[in-house]
PDB file of C-alpha atoms in Angstrom:
ATOM      1  CA  UNK T   1      -6.427 -10.861 -24.406  1.00 64.00           C
ATOM      2  CA  UNK T   2     -10.256 -11.319 -22.603  1.00 80.00           C
ATOM      3  CA  UNK T   3     -10.093 -10.027 -19.343  1.00 92.00           C
ATOM      4  CA  UNK T   4     -11.253 -11.971 -16.201  1.00 95.00           C
ATOM      5  CA  UNK T   5     -14.332 -13.589 -16.443  1.00 96.00           C
ATOM      6  CA  UNK T   6     -17.384 -13.850 -13.496  1.00 97.00           C
ATOM      7  CA  UNK T   7     -20.073 -14.723 -13.602  1.00 96.00           C
ATOM      8  CA  UNK T   8     -23.561 -14.254 -12.734  1.00 96.00           C
ATOM      9  CA  UNK T   9     -23.293 -10.207 -12.482  1.00 95.00           C
ATOM     10  CA  UNK T  10     -25.616 -10.463 -10.280  1.00 96.00           C
ATOM     11  CA  UNK T  11     -27.760 -12.782  -7.209  1.00 97.00           C
ATOM     12  CA  UNK T  12     -30.458 -12.399  -4.796  1.00 97.00           C
ATOM     13  CA  UNK T  13     -31.314 -14.466  -2.767  1.00 97.00           C
ATOM     14  CA  UNK T  14     -32.651 -15.155   1.268  1.00 97.00           C
ATOM     15  CA  UNK T  15     -30.722 -15.408   4.428  1.00 95.00           C
ATOM     16  CA  UNK T  16     -29.485 -19.313   5.050  1.00 96.00           C
ATOM     17  CA  UNK T  17     -29.329 -19.986   1.097  1.00 97.00           C
ATOM     18  CA  UNK T  18     -26.550 -20.982   0.028  1.00 97.00           C
ATOM     19  CA  UNK T  19     -24.469 -19.249  -3.638  1.00 97.00           C
ATOM     20  CA  UNK T  20     -21.780 -19.705  -5.940  1.00 97.00           C
ATOM     21  CA  UNK T  21     -20.174 -17.234  -7.969  1.00 97.00           C
ATOM     22  CA  UNK T  22     -17.216 -17.990 -11.002  1.00 97.00           C
ATOM     23  CA  UNK T  23     -14.308 -16.548 -12.098  1.00 97.00           C
ATOM     24  CA  UNK T  24     -12.194 -17.314 -15.448  1.00 96.00           C
ATOM     25  CA  UNK T  25      -9.054 -15.771 -14.986  1.00 95.00           C
ATOM     26  CA  UNK T  26      -6.200 -14.785 -17.740  1.00 94.00           C
ATOM     27  CA  UNK T  27      -5.335 -17.133 -19.430  1.00 92.00           C
ATOM     28  CA  UNK T  28      -1.774 -18.605 -18.361  1.00 89.00           C
ATOM     29  CA  UNK T  29      -2.176 -15.498 -15.038  1.00 92.00           C
ATOM     30  CA  UNK T  30      -0.776 -18.169 -12.287  1.00 90.00           C
ATOM     31  CA  UNK T  31      -2.589 -16.501  -8.664  1.00 91.00           C
ATOM     32  CA  UNK T  32      -6.167 -15.936  -8.524  1.00 94.00           C
ATOM     33  CA  UNK T  33      -7.792 -14.092  -6.252  1.00 95.00           C
ATOM     34  CA  UNK T  34     -11.170 -13.400  -4.636  1.00 97.00           C
ATOM     35  CA  UNK T  35     -11.854 -10.486  -2.736  1.00 97.00           C
ATOM     36  CA  UNK T  36     -15.102  -9.055  -0.702  1.00 97.00           C
ATOM     37  CA  UNK T  37     -15.729  -5.800  -0.947  1.00 94.00           C
ATOM     38  CA  UNK T  38     -18.698  -4.000   1.196  1.00 94.00           C
ATOM     39  CA  UNK T  39     -20.874  -0.766   0.096  1.00 89.00           C
ATOM     40  CA  UNK T  40     -18.676   2.265   0.864  1.00 85.00           C
ATOM     41  CA  UNK T  41     -15.684   0.029   1.664  1.00 88.00           C
ATOM     42  CA  UNK T  42     -12.059  -0.755  -0.225  1.00 90.00           C
ATOM     43  CA  UNK T  43     -11.961  -4.436  -1.711  1.00 94.00           C
ATOM     44  CA  UNK T  44     -10.376  -7.184   1.063  1.00 95.00           C
ATOM     45  CA  UNK T  45      -8.745  -9.998   0.100  1.00 94.00           C
ATOM     46  CA  UNK T  46     -10.709 -13.367   1.123  1.00 96.00           C
ATOM     47  CA  UNK T  47      -8.501 -16.396  -0.751  1.00 95.00           C
ATOM     48  CA  UNK T  48      -5.737 -15.966  -2.916  1.00 93.00           C
ATOM     49  CA  UNK T  49      -3.988 -19.099  -4.902  1.00 91.00           C
ATOM     50  CA  UNK T  50      -1.106 -20.287  -6.546  1.00 88.00           C
ATOM     51  CA  UNK T  51      -1.999 -21.757  -9.443  1.00 84.00           C
ATOM     52  CA  UNK T  52      -4.132 -24.417  -6.952  1.00 81.00           C
ATOM     53  CA  UNK T  53      -2.525 -24.505  -3.513  1.00 89.00           C
ATOM     54  CA  UNK T  54      -3.801 -21.960  -1.503  1.00 91.00           C
ATOM     55  CA  UNK T  55      -1.236 -18.693  -0.981  1.00 88.00           C
ATOM     56  CA  UNK T  56      -3.501 -17.213   1.268  1.00 89.00           C
ATOM     57  CA  UNK T  57      -7.056 -17.687   3.083  1.00 93.00           C
ATOM     58  CA  UNK T  58      -6.790 -15.899   5.924  1.00 91.00           C
ATOM     59  CA  UNK T  59      -9.997 -13.300   5.764  1.00 93.00           C
ATOM     60  CA  UNK T  60     -12.073 -16.644   5.221  1.00 95.00           C
ATOM     61  CA  UNK T  61     -15.182 -16.812   7.718  1.00 95.00           C
ATOM     62  CA  UNK T  62     -14.384 -20.918   7.175  1.00 95.00           C
ATOM     63  CA  UNK T  63     -17.515 -21.885   8.787  1.00 95.00           C
ATOM     64  CA  UNK T  64     -19.370 -20.567   6.366  1.00 97.00           C
ATOM     65  CA  UNK T  65     -17.206 -19.446   2.969  1.00 97.00           C
ATOM     66  CA  UNK T  66     -15.667 -22.306   0.411  1.00 97.00           C
ATOM     67  CA  UNK T  67     -13.155 -21.998  -2.270  1.00 97.00           C
ATOM     68  CA  UNK T  68     -11.363 -23.771  -4.585  1.00 95.00           C
ATOM     69  CA  UNK T  69      -9.423 -23.628  -7.806  1.00 94.00           C
ATOM     70  CA  UNK T  70      -9.011 -27.293  -9.889  1.00 82.00           C
ATOM     71  CA  UNK T  71      -6.532 -27.289 -12.610  1.00 82.00           C
ATOM     72  CA  UNK T  72      -5.218 -24.176 -11.767  1.00 80.00           C
ATOM     73  CA  UNK T  73      -8.012 -22.307 -13.866  1.00 90.00           C
ATOM     74  CA  UNK T  74     -11.079 -21.661 -13.007  1.00 94.00           C
ATOM     75  CA  UNK T  75     -12.721 -21.482  -9.315  1.00 96.00           C
ATOM     76  CA  UNK T  76     -15.520 -21.084  -7.574  1.00 97.00           C
ATOM     77  CA  UNK T  77     -16.902 -19.341  -4.460  1.00 98.00           C
ATOM     78  CA  UNK T  78     -19.700 -20.691  -2.331  1.00 98.00           C
ATOM     79  CA  UNK T  79     -21.460 -19.147   0.582  1.00 97.00           C
ATOM     80  CA  UNK T  80     -23.242 -21.360   2.894  1.00 96.00           C
ATOM     81  CA  UNK T  81     -25.262 -20.483   4.757  1.00 96.00           C
ATOM     82  CA  UNK T  82     -25.348 -17.058   3.611  1.00 96.00           C
ATOM     83  CA  UNK T  83     -25.584 -14.263   6.617  1.00 97.00           C
ATOM     84  CA  UNK T  84     -27.194 -10.775   5.550  1.00 97.00           C
ATOM     85  CA  UNK T  85     -23.466  -9.439   5.786  1.00 96.00           C
ATOM     86  CA  UNK T  86     -22.073 -10.837   3.484  1.00 97.00           C
ATOM     87  CA  UNK T  87     -23.876  -8.067   1.041  1.00 97.00           C
ATOM     88  CA  UNK T  88     -21.451  -7.403  -1.005  1.00 97.00           C
ATOM     89  CA  UNK T  89     -18.972  -7.058  -4.990  1.00 95.00           C
ATOM     90  CA  UNK T  90     -17.117 -10.391  -4.727  1.00 97.00           C
ATOM     91  CA  UNK T  91     -14.326 -10.163  -7.147  1.00 96.00           C
ATOM     92  CA  UNK T  92     -11.996 -12.072  -8.903  1.00 97.00           C
ATOM     93  CA  UNK T  93      -8.321 -11.162  -9.913  1.00 96.00           C
ATOM     94  CA  UNK T  94      -6.082 -12.886 -11.129  1.00 95.00           C
ATOM     95  CA  UNK T  95      -1.909 -11.491 -11.535  1.00 92.00           C
ATOM     96  CA  UNK T  96       1.112 -13.036 -13.854  1.00 88.00           C
ATOM     97  CA  UNK T  97       3.629 -15.255 -12.137  1.00 76.00           C
ATOM     98  CA  UNK T  98       6.532 -14.056 -12.090  1.00 67.00           C
ATOM     99  CA  UNK T  99      10.422 -13.091 -10.080  1.00 60.00           C
ATOM    100  CA  UNK T 100       8.285 -10.089  -8.361  1.00 65.00           C
ATOM    101  CA  UNK T 101       4.904 -11.705  -8.176  1.00 71.00           C
ATOM    102  CA  UNK T 102       3.650  -8.875  -5.475  1.00 77.00           C
ATOM    103  CA  UNK T 103       4.875  -6.177  -7.751  1.00 82.00           C
ATOM    104  CA  UNK T 104       2.130  -7.980 -10.325  1.00 84.00           C
ATOM    105  CA  UNK T 105      -0.821  -5.940 -11.696  1.00 90.00           C
ATOM    106  CA  UNK T 106      -4.037  -7.446 -10.527  1.00 93.00           C
ATOM    107  CA  UNK T 107      -6.784  -7.675 -13.448  1.00 94.00           C
ATOM    108  CA  UNK T 108     -10.021  -7.848 -11.925  1.00 95.00           C
ATOM    109  CA  UNK T 109     -13.231  -8.783 -13.655  1.00 95.00           C
ATOM    110  CA  UNK T 110     -16.481  -7.331 -12.966  1.00 94.00           C
ATOM    111  CA  UNK T 111     -17.685  -8.365  -9.477  1.00 94.00           C
ATOM    112  CA  UNK T 112     -20.411 -10.168  -8.928  1.00 96.00           C
ATOM    113  CA  UNK T 113     -23.127  -8.023  -6.825  1.00 95.00           C
ATOM    114  CA  UNK T 114     -24.587 -10.189  -3.992  1.00 97.00           C
ATOM    115  CA  UNK T 115     -27.883  -8.787  -1.687  1.00 97.00           C
ATOM    116  CA  UNK T 116     -29.115 -11.215   0.964  1.00 97.00           C
ATOM    117  CA  UNK T 117     -32.774 -10.190   2.411  1.00 97.00           C
TER     118      UNK T 117
ATOM    119  CA  UNK E   1       0.844  -5.875   9.300  1.00 82.00           C
ATOM    120  CA  UNK E   2       0.215  -3.100   7.005  1.00 85.00           C
ATOM    121  CA  UNK E   3      -2.250  -0.593   6.994  1.00 91.00           C
ATOM    122  CA  UNK E   4      -3.559   1.833   3.791  1.00 95.00           C
ATOM    123  CA  UNK E   5      -5.123   5.854   4.912  1.00 96.00           C
ATOM    124  CA  UNK E   6      -6.751   7.370   2.599  1.00 96.00           C
ATOM    125  CA  UNK E   7      -8.219  10.468   4.289  1.00 89.00           C
ATOM    126  CA  UNK E   8     -10.955  12.158   2.073  1.00 94.00           C
ATOM    127  CA  UNK E   9     -13.982   9.944   1.861  1.00 94.00           C
ATOM    128  CA  UNK E  10     -14.858  12.322  -1.591  1.00 96.00           C
ATOM    129  CA  UNK E  11     -13.261  14.841  -3.662  1.00 97.00           C
ATOM    130  CA  UNK E  12     -15.172  17.836  -5.580  1.00 97.00           C
ATOM    131  CA  UNK E  13     -13.694  19.073  -8.258  1.00 97.00           C
ATOM    132  CA  UNK E  14     -14.174  21.208 -11.126  1.00 97.00           C
ATOM    133  CA  UNK E  15     -13.497  19.996 -14.913  1.00 97.00           C
ATOM    134  CA  UNK E  16     -10.006  21.471 -15.746  1.00 97.00           C
ATOM    135  CA  UNK E  17      -8.945  21.609 -12.422  1.00 97.00           C
ATOM    136  CA  UNK E  18      -6.242  20.024 -10.804  1.00 97.00           C
ATOM    137  CA  UNK E  19      -6.488  17.349  -8.132  1.00 98.00           C
ATOM    138  CA  UNK E  20      -5.022  15.480  -5.524  1.00 97.00           C
ATOM    139  CA  UNK E  21      -5.883  12.211  -3.164  1.00 98.00           C
ATOM    140  CA  UNK E  22      -4.002  11.327  -0.095  1.00 97.00           C
ATOM    141  CA  UNK E  23      -3.318   7.831   0.433  1.00 97.00           C
ATOM    142  CA  UNK E  24      -0.731   7.016   3.755  1.00 97.00           C
ATOM    143  CA  UNK E  25       0.402   3.547   4.573  1.00 96.00           C
ATOM    144  CA  UNK E  26       1.990   2.226   7.582  1.00 94.00           C
ATOM    145  CA  UNK E  27       4.781  -0.908   7.537  1.00 91.00           C
ATOM    146  CA  UNK E  28       7.651  -2.029   9.640  1.00 89.00           C
ATOM    147  CA  UNK E  29       8.990  -3.684   6.322  1.00 88.00           C
ATOM    148  CA  UNK E  30       9.596  -1.821   2.444  1.00 89.00           C
ATOM    149  CA  UNK E  31       6.323  -1.938   0.247  1.00 91.00           C
ATOM    150  CA  UNK E  32       5.046  -1.482  -2.518  1.00 93.00           C
ATOM    151  CA  UNK E  33       1.853   1.163  -3.741  1.00 95.00           C
ATOM    152  CA  UNK E  34      -0.331   0.713  -6.392  1.00 96.00           C
ATOM    153  CA  UNK E  35      -3.266   3.737  -6.812  1.00 97.00           C
ATOM    154  CA  UNK E  36      -6.320   1.632  -8.760  1.00 97.00           C
ATOM    155  CA  UNK E  37      -9.843   3.150 -10.573  1.00 96.00           C
ATOM    156  CA  UNK E  38     -12.631   1.756 -10.270  1.00 93.00           C
ATOM    157  CA  UNK E  39     -15.936   2.966 -12.263  1.00 91.00           C
ATOM    158  CA  UNK E  40     -19.450   2.726 -12.066  1.00 86.00           C
ATOM    159  CA  UNK E  41     -20.196  -1.105 -11.903  1.00 80.00           C
ATOM    160  CA  UNK E  42     -16.551  -2.161 -12.924  1.00 84.00           C
ATOM    161  CA  UNK E  43     -13.853  -4.000 -11.309  1.00 87.00           C
ATOM    162  CA  UNK E  44     -10.725  -2.263 -10.755  1.00 93.00           C
ATOM    163  CA  UNK E  45      -8.389  -0.553 -12.926  1.00 95.00           C
ATOM    164  CA  UNK E  46      -4.918  -0.227 -12.215  1.00 95.00           C
ATOM    165  CA  UNK E  47      -3.800   3.946 -12.595  1.00 97.00           C
ATOM    166  CA  UNK E  48      -0.074   3.841 -11.513  1.00 96.00           C
ATOM    167  CA  UNK E  49       2.062   1.625  -9.275  1.00 95.00           C
ATOM    168  CA  UNK E  50       5.627   2.076  -7.671  1.00 95.00           C
ATOM    169  CA  UNK E  51       8.318  -0.615  -7.265  1.00 92.00           C
ATOM    170  CA  UNK E  52      11.615   0.716  -7.009  1.00 88.00           C
ATOM    171  CA  UNK E  53      13.472   3.581  -8.637  1.00 89.00           C
ATOM    172  CA  UNK E  54      12.235   6.892  -9.284  1.00 91.00           C
ATOM    173  CA  UNK E  55      10.098   8.092  -6.235  1.00 92.00           C
ATOM    174  CA  UNK E  56       7.940  10.028  -9.437  1.00 96.00           C
ATOM    175  CA  UNK E  57       5.681   7.709 -11.516  1.00 96.00           C
ATOM    176  CA  UNK E  58       3.655   7.946 -13.883  1.00 96.00           C
ATOM    177  CA  UNK E  59       0.293   5.887 -14.615  1.00 95.00           C
ATOM    178  CA  UNK E  60      -2.192   5.958 -17.400  1.00 94.00           C
ATOM    179  CA  UNK E  61      -4.612   8.637 -17.873  1.00 93.00           C
ATOM    180  CA  UNK E  62      -2.404  11.675 -17.413  1.00 96.00           C
ATOM    181  CA  UNK E  63      -2.251  10.769 -13.291  1.00 97.00           C
ATOM    182  CA  UNK E  64       1.396  10.577 -11.749  1.00 97.00           C
ATOM    183  CA  UNK E  65       2.061   9.783  -8.013  1.00 97.00           C
ATOM    184  CA  UNK E  66       4.985  10.564  -5.390  1.00 96.00           C
ATOM    185  CA  UNK E  67       6.029   7.724  -3.245  1.00 96.00           C
ATOM    186  CA  UNK E  68       7.819   9.668   0.284  1.00 95.00           C
ATOM    187  CA  UNK E  69       9.195   7.174   2.286  1.00 92.00           C
ATOM    188  CA  UNK E  70       9.688   9.173   5.467  1.00 93.00           C
ATOM    189  CA  UNK E  71       6.361  10.763   4.982  1.00 93.00           C
ATOM    190  CA  UNK E  72       4.861   7.425   4.164  1.00 95.00           C
ATOM    191  CA  UNK E  73       2.669   9.200   1.182  1.00 96.00           C
ATOM    192  CA  UNK E  74       2.175   8.065  -1.950  1.00 97.00           C
ATOM    193  CA  UNK E  75      -0.074  10.497  -3.093  1.00 97.00           C
ATOM    194  CA  UNK E  76      -2.889  10.556  -6.199  1.00 98.00           C
ATOM    195  CA  UNK E  77      -2.511  13.619  -8.827  1.00 98.00           C
ATOM    196  CA  UNK E  78      -4.441  14.762 -11.898  1.00 98.00           C
ATOM    197  CA  UNK E  79      -3.239  18.411 -13.342  1.00 97.00           C
ATOM    198  CA  UNK E  80      -6.248  18.700 -14.963  1.00 97.00           C
ATOM    199  CA  UNK E  81      -8.969  16.843 -14.740  1.00 97.00           C
ATOM    200  CA  UNK E  82     -11.941  15.385 -17.151  1.00 96.00           C
ATOM    201  CA  UNK E  83     -15.665  14.589 -16.401  1.00 96.00           C
ATOM    202  CA  UNK E  84     -14.701  11.027 -17.379  1.00 95.00           C
ATOM    203  CA  UNK E  85     -12.183  10.895 -13.911  1.00 96.00           C
ATOM    204  CA  UNK E  86     -15.425  10.946 -12.085  1.00 96.00           C
ATOM    205  CA  UNK E  87     -14.778   7.200 -10.535  1.00 96.00           C
ATOM    206  CA  UNK E  88     -13.845   5.651  -7.410  1.00 96.00           C
ATOM    207  CA  UNK E  89      -9.909   5.937  -6.659  1.00 97.00           C
ATOM    208  CA  UNK E  90      -7.867   3.296  -3.845  1.00 97.00           C
ATOM    209  CA  UNK E  91      -4.981   2.804  -2.717  1.00 97.00           C
ATOM    210  CA  UNK E  92      -3.149   0.045  -2.047  1.00 96.00           C
ATOM    211  CA  UNK E  93       0.166  -2.051  -0.423  1.00 94.00           C
ATOM    212  CA  UNK E  94       1.850  -5.201  -0.354  1.00 91.00           C
ATOM    213  CA  UNK E  95       5.278  -6.087   1.123  1.00 88.00           C
ATOM    214  CA  UNK E  96       7.981  -6.547  -0.407  1.00 87.00           C
ATOM    215  CA  UNK E  97       8.608  -9.644   1.663  1.00 83.00           C
ATOM    216  CA  UNK E  98       6.774 -11.575   4.870  1.00 79.00           C
ATOM    217  CA  UNK E  99       3.053 -11.598   4.676  1.00 77.00           C
ATOM    218  CA  UNK E 100       1.686 -11.626   0.960  1.00 78.00           C
ATOM    219  CA  UNK E 101      -1.064 -10.118   1.202  1.00 84.00           C
ATOM    220  CA  UNK E 102      -2.491  -6.556  -0.556  1.00 90.00           C
ATOM    221  CA  UNK E 103      -4.124  -4.348   1.697  1.00 92.00           C
ATOM    222  CA  UNK E 104      -6.972  -1.521   0.522  1.00 95.00           C
ATOM    223  CA  UNK E 105      -7.780   1.700   1.093  1.00 96.00           C
ATOM    224  CA  UNK E 106     -11.371   3.097   1.781  1.00 95.00           C
ATOM    225  CA  UNK E 107     -11.457   5.031  -1.859  1.00 96.00           C
ATOM    226  CA  UNK E 108     -11.956   8.111  -2.277  1.00 97.00           C
ATOM    227  CA  UNK E 109     -14.928   9.110  -4.645  1.00 96.00           C
ATOM    228  CA  UNK E 110     -13.451  11.882  -6.901  1.00 97.00           C
ATOM    229  CA  UNK E 111     -16.408  13.796  -8.770  1.00 97.00           C
ATOM    230  CA  UNK E 112     -14.869  16.609 -10.929  1.00 97.00           C
ATOM    231  CA  UNK E 113     -17.963  18.704 -12.065  1.00 96.00           C
ATOM    232  CA  UNK E 114     -18.828  21.132 -14.775  1.00 94.00           C
TER     233      UNK E 114
END
């Protein structure tokens, strides 16, 4: 089966510009996650969707970050305006919905590497 | 709230030697535990997970981990490493109830030397 797709793979922008990332999860996966991974750190959850509803966005900087998941499939993550500290890899992951969703394996995409100058 | 501590940021080891990567967690409720591996310029891939049952969990690529509730640990082991095991390894935890959020450790970079 096809894995989690993300685009673009790399992006370089100047501070105060806007940027958008796209994610297509594995077919049939109800849960979708966006993580921010700063160099030398572990992934930090930004937002989690269950179908097209938000489960958790407590760590999403809502003054500049936004995310949506239309029709419960694809998702986009936007940053507007970008800051230098947003330089990171943005990972998208998806997992099945099951009777024990917390124990489900997350399948990660290759990530989008963002550099803000 | 949960937290994860990976005590070693880097672990160098010679090829065919055994290795242990340490992970400790903190939580006031029961948790599920995971180990993921990240190869350069790739996303994370599940190595193994502990949900319930036997505390010794076997995963892919010859890795195994043991859940120790009294020591709140979930250390990853491999009896004989290969050059291809060079990667970053992340321990992660999620509570079985309450806050539905995965928490990842800061990672351990395993460097296998020829």
